[in-house]
Coordinates of N, CA, C and O and ligand atoms in Angstrom, one line a residue:
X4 N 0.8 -1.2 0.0 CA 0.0 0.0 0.0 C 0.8 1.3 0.0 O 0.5 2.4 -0.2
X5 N 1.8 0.9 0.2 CA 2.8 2.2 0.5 C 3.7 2.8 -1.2 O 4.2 3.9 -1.4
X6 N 3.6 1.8 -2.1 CA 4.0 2.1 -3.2 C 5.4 1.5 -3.5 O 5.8 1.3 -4.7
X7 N 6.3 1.0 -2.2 CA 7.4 0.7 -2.5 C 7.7 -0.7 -2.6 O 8.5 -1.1 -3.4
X8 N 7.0 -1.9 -1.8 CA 6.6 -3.1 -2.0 C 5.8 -3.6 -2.4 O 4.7 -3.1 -2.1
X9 N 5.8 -4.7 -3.2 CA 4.2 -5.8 -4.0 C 4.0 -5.8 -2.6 O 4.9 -5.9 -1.8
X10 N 2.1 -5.7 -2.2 CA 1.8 -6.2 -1.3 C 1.7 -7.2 -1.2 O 1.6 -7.6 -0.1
X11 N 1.8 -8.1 -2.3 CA 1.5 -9.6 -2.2 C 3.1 -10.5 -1.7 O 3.3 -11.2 -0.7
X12 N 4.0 -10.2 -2.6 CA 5.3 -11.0 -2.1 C 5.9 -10.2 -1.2 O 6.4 -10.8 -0.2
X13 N 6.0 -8.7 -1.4 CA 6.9 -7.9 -0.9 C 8.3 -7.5 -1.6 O 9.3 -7.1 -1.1
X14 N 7.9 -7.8 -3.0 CA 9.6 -7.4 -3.2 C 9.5 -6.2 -3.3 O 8.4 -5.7 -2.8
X15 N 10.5 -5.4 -3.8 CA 10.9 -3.9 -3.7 C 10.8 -3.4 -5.3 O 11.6 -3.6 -6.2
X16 N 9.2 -2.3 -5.4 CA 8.8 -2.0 -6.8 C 9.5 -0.7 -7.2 O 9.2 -0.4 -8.3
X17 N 10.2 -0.1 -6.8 CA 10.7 1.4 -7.4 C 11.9 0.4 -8.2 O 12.2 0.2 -9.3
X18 N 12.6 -0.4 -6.7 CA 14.3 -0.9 -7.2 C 14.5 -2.1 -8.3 O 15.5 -2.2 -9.0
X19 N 13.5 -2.9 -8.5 CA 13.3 -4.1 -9.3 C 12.3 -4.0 -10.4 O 12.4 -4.9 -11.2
X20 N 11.3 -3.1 -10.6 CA 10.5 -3.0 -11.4 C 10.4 -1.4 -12.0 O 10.4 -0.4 -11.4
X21 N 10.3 -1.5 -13.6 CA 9.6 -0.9 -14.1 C 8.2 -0.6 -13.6 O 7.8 0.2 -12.7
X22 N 7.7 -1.3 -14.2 CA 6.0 -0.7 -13.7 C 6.0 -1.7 -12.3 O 6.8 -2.6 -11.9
X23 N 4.5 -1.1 -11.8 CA 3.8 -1.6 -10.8 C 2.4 -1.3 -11.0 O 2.1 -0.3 -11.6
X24 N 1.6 -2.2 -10.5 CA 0.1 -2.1 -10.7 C -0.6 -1.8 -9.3 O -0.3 -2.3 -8.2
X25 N -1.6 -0.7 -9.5 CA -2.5 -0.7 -8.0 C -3.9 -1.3 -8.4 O -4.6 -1.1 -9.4
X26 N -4.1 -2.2 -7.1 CA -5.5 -2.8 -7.4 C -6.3 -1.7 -6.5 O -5.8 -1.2 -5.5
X27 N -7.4 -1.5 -6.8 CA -8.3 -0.4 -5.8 C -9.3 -0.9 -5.8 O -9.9 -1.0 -6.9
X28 N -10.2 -1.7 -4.4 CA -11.4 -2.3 -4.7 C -12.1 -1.9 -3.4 O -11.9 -2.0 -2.1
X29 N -13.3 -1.4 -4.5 CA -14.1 -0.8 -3.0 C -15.2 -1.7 -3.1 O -15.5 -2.1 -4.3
X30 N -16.0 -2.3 -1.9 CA -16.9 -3.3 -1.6 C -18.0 -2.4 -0.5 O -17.9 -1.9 0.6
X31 N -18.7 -2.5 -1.3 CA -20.1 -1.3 -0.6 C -21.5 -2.0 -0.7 O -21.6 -2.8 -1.6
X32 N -22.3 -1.9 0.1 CA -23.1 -2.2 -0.2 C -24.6 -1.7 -0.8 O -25.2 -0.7 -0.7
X33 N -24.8 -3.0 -1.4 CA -26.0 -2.7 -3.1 C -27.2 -2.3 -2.6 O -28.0 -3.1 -2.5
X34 N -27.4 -1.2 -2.1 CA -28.8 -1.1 -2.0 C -28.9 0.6 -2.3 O -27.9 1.2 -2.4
X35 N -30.0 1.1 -2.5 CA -30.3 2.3 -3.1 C -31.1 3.0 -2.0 O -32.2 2.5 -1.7
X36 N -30.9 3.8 -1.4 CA -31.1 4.6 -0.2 C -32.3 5.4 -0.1 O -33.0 5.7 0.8
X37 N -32.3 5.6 -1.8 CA -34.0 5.8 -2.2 C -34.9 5.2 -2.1 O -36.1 5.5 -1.9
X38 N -34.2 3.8 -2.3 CA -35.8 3.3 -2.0 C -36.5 3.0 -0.9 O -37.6 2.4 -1.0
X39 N -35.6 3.5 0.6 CA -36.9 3.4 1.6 C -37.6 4.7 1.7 O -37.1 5.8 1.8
X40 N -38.7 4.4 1.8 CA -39.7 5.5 1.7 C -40.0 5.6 3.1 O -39.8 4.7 4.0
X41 N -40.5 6.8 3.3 CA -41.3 7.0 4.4 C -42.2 6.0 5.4 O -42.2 5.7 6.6
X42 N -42.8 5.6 4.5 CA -43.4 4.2 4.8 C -43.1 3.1 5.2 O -43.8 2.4 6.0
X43 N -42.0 2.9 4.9 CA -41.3 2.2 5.3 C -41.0 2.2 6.4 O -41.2 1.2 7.1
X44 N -40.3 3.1 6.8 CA -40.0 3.5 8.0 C -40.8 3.0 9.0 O -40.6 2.0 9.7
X45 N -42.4 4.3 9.3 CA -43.2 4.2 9.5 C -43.9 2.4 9.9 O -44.6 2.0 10.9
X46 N -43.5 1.8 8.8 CA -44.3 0.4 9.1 C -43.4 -0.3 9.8 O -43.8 -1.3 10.3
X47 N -41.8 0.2 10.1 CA -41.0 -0.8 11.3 C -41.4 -0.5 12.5 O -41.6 0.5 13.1
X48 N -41.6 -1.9 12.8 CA -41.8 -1.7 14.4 C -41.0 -1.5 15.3 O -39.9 -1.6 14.8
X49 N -41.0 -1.2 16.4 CA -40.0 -0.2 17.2 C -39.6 -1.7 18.1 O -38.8 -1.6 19.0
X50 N -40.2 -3.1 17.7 CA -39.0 -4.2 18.3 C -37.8 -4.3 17.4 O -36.7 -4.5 17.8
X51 N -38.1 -4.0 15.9 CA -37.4 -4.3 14.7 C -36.0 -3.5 15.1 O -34.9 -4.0 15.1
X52 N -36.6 -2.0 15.3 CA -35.7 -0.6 15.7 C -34.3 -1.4 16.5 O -33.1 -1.5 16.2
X53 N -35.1 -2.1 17.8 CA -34.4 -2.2 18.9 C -33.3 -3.6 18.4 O -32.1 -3.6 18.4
X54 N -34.3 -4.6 17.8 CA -33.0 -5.6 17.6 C -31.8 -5.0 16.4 O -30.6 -5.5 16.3
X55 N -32.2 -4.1 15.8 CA -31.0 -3.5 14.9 C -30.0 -2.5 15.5 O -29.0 -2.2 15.0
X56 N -30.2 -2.3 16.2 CA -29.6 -1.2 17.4 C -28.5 -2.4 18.0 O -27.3 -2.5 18.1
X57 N -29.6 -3.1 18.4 CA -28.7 -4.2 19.8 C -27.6 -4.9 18.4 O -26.4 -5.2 18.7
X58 N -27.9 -5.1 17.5 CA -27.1 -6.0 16.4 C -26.0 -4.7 16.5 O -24.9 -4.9 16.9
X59 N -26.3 -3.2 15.9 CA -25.2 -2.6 15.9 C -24.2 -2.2 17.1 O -23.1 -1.9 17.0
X60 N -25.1 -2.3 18.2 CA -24.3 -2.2 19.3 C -22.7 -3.1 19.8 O -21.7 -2.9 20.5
X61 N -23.0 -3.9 19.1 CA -22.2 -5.3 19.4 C -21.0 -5.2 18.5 O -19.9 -5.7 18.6
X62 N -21.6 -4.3 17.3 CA -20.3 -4.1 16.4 C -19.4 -2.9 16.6 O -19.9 -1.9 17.1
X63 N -18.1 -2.9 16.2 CA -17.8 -2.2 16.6 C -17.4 -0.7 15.7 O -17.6 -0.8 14.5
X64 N -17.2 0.1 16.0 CA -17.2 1.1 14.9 C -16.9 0.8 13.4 O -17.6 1.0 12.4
X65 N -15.9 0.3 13.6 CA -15.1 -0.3 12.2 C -15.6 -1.5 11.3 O -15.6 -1.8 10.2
X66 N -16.0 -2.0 12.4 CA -17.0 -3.5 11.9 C -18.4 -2.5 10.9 O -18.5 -2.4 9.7
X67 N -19.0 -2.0 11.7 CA -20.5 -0.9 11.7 C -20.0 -0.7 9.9 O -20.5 -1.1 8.9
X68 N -18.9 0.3 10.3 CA -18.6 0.3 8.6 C -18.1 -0.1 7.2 O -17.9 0.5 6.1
X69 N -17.8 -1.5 7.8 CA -17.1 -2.0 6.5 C -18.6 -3.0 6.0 O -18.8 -3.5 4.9
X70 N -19.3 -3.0 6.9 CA -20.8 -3.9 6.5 C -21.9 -2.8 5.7 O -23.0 -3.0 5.3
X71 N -20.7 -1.4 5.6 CA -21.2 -0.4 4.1 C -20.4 -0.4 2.9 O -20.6 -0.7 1.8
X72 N -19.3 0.2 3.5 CA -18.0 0.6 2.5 C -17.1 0.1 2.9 O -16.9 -0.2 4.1
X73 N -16.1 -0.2 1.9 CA -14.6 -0.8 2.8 C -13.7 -0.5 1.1 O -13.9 -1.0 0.0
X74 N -12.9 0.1 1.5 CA -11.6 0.2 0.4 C -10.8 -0.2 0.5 O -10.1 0.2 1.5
X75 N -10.2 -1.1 -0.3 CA -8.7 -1.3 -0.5 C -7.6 -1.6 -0.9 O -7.5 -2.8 -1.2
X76 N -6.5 -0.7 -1.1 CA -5.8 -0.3 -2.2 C -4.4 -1.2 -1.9 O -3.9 -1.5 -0.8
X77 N -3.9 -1.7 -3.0 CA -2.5 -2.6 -2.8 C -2.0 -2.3 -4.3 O -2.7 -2.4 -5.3
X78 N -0.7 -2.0 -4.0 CA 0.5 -2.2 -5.1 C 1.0 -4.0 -5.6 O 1.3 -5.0 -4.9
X79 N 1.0 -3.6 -7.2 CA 0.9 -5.3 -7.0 C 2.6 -5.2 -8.1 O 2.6 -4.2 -8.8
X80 N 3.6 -5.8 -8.1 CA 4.7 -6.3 -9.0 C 4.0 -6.7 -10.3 O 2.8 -6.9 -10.1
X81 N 4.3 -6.8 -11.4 CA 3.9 -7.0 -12.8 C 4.0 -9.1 -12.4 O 2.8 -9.3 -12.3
X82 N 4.3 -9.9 -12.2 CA 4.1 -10.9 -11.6 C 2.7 -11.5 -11.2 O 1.9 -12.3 -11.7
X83 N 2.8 -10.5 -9.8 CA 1.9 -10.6 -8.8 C 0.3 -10.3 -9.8 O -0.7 -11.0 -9.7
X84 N 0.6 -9.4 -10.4 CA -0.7 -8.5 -10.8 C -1.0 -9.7 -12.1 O -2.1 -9.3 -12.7
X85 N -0.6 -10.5 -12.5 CA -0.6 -11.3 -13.8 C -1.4 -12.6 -12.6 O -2.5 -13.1 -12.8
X86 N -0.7 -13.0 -11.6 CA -1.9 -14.2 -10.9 C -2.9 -13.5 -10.3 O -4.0 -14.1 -10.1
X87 N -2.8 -12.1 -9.9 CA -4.2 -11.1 -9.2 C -5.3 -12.0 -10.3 O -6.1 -12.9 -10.1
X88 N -5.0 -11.0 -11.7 CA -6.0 -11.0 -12.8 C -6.3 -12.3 -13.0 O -7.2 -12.6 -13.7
X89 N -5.5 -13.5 -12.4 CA -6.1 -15.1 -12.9 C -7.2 -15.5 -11.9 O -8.2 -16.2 -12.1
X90 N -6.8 -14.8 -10.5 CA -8.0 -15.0 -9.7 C -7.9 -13.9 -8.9 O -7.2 -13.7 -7.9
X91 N -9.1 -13.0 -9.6 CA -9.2 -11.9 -8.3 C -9.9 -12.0 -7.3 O -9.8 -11.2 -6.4
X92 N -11.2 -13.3 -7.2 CA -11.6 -13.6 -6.5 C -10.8 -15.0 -5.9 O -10.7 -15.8 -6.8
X93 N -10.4 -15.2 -4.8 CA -10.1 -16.8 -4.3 C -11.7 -17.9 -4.6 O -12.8 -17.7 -4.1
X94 N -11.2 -19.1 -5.6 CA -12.1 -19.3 -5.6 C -13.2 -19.6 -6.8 O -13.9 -20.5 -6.9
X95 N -12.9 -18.2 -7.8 CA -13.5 -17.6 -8.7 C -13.0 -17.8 -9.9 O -12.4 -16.8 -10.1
X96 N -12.9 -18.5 -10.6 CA -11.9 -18.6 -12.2 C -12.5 -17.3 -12.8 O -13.6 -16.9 -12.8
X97 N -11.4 -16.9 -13.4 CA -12.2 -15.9 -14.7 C -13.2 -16.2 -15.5 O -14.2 -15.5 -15.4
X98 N -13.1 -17.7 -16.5 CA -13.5 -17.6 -17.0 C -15.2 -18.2 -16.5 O -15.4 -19.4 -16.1
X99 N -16.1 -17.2 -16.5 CA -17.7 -18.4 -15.6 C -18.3 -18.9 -16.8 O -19.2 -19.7 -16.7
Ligands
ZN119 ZN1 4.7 -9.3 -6.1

């Protein structure tokens, strides 16, 4: 993340590499903020309120917000970034 090592192996990208690749991946969550209505609201019940409260309570600030947004950025070696792109997901082949 710092720009001077692959995050992944660690070698040293300014002294051993031409290029270097940054992956930037932000993971947020899909939902559209418009669409609760008023009504919505309105129709939760104030046990609903409380068990979401008590569920957030338990989490901790950082927890609270990575279960919205979470970024994050890594420097990859021309190597590293060549097995990234074979599986960016663990798990997940390119090709589906
Ligand atoms: Zn590397």
């Amino acid at each position: 993340m710092d720009g001077i090592c692959c995050d992944r192996c660690g070698k040293g990208l300014l002294l051993d590499e031409d290029v270097r690749y940054q992956v930037h991946i932000i993971v947020q969550a899909a939902y559209d903020p418009m669409e609760i209505t008023r009504e919505d609201l309105q129709k939760t019940s104030s046990s609903t309120w409380k068990a979401l409260l008590d569920r957030l309570e338990n989490l901790t600030e950082k927890e609270a917000q990575d279960q919205v947004h979470r970024e994050l950025q890594f420097d990859l070696c021309p190597p590293c970034q060549k097995l990234y792109l074979e599986m960016p997901l663990p798990g997940l082949s390119e090709s589906r």
